[in-house]
Amino acid sequence: MFESLPPREEDSILRLMKLFADDPRVGKIDLGVGVYHDAQGRTPIFAAVKEAESLLVRTQESKGYTGLTGAPEFHAAMAGLVLGTTEQPIAACATPGGTGAVRQALELIKLAAGPARRVWLPNPSWINHASIIDTLGIPRATYRYFDAATGGIDRAGLRADLAEARPGDVVLLHGCCHNPTGADLTPQDWADLTALLAERQLTPLIDLAYQGFGNGLEADAAGLRAMVAALPEALVTVSGSKNFGLYRERVGCVLAPCKNTAHLATTQAALAWLNRQAYAFPPDHGARVVTTILTTPELRASWEAELDGMRLRIAANRTALAGELRRLTGSDRFAALQDQKGMFSCLGLSTDQVTKLREDHGVYMVEDSRINLAGLTDATIPVAAEAIAAEL
Ligand code: LMR
């Protein structure tokens, strides 16, 4: 049997992680996978996470199963964090990580839709979005999103492409900190898109993996909150990997604001059934850590302060790298780095240039020239900038 398995290649992000790990050079610089690094190059455990974990160790009395969609307290805490105060009925489901949330949301779309409903992806998008959609056999379409010339949004292209969407289609949006470009929708863009989706009867699937890394926890959710409140239904997929630093604990969640309580019951039951088919009960430890932090005022304050420090460090790295590249190239080609948000930006380099940066300079970035700004430190910014400038 196994001989008939089709060969599978890892995607470019995973390939790069391996290449980096295998590179023996001391000065190598990791701007690849989307993991936060501090000024010392470490991926720290939040103090609030440590506290919440030790609290759980001391007080938790059972590891018995939770519900099929996870613990209701986790749903409530995540809904509050992402959607704020709302009267909308919200179906919710804990998942293994943000990727699990994307997968289960797409499974739900497939279940609800039969073969005709398309999912529209921005160009570009996180590489695993297209891969999961294709694996599920859901029809996929692409809308223009990134304007490489300005480093911002291609608004005319986006509108023209989504004008082709059929009622019932789903439009995937990045809640904030667009992966891979860092080019975010403005509040006005969210409002315009909300009107467009309402007019064309399209459902948003909003992937939120970096809340708190762009303009702050509340500001990063403001656009999606306004959209969700204005539309009859939506799907929001949330990751706790980055903003709680719980990468390996796999914390994720699907939030599905529904039209009414009848839809709520059906959607909740469908999410439970989908979890049952895939892994039965979702992981609980990380979800419980997140719930403890969000519902304990001192832990929440500590977590918010630490997260804010990360956001400011990334923003400072953006300014420093843009400045260094301006100095070295004598041009504003990389000026948009300063305006983009979150961990990522695309430098607009060719695959050859990306390969040379890796092989000749030990500077690792994804093959579409996506860099993780959190991978830079004061010491490596000038080194990375010199390498980039040398390969232009
Ligand atoms: C990334 O984009 O690098 C992260 O979301 C990690 C991943 O799973 O791809």
PDB file of C-alpha atoms in Angstrom, residues 36-44 313 317 374-380:
ATOM      1  CA  TYR A  36       8.568  35.709  17.647  1.00  0.00           C
ATOM      2  CA  HIS A  37      12.172  36.212  18.778  1.00  0.00           C
ATOM      3  CA  ASP A  38      13.243  38.661  21.467  1.00  0.00           C
ATOM      4  CA  ALA A  39      16.294  40.943  21.401  1.00  0.00           C
ATOM      5  CA  GLN A  40      18.445  37.957  22.427  1.00  0.00           C
ATOM      6  CA  GLY A  41      17.025  35.801  19.633  1.00  0.00           C
ATOM      7  CA  ARG A  42      14.958  33.643  22.016  1.00  0.00           C
ATOM      8  CA  THR A  43      11.298  32.685  21.750  1.00  0.00           C
ATOM      9  CA  PRO A  44      10.273  33.418  25.331  1.00  0.00           C
ATOM     10  CA  ARG A 313      10.035  45.731  19.232  1.00  0.00           C
ATOM     11  CA  ASN A 317      12.914  46.693  13.840  1.00  0.00           C
ATOM     12  CA  ALA A 374      10.921  39.693  14.740  1.00  0.00           C
ATOM     13  CA  GLY A 375      13.913  37.606  13.665  1.00  0.00           C
ATOM     14  CA  LEU A 376      16.114  40.722  13.599  1.00  0.00           C
ATOM     15  CA  THR A 377      18.114  42.204  16.470  1.00  0.00           C
ATOM     16  CA  ASP A 378      20.072  45.468  16.799  1.00  0.00           C
ATOM     17  CA  ALA A 379      23.175  43.475  15.927  1.00  0.00           C
ATOM     18  CA  THR A 380      21.763  41.696  12.868  1.00  0.00           C
TER      19      THR A 380
END
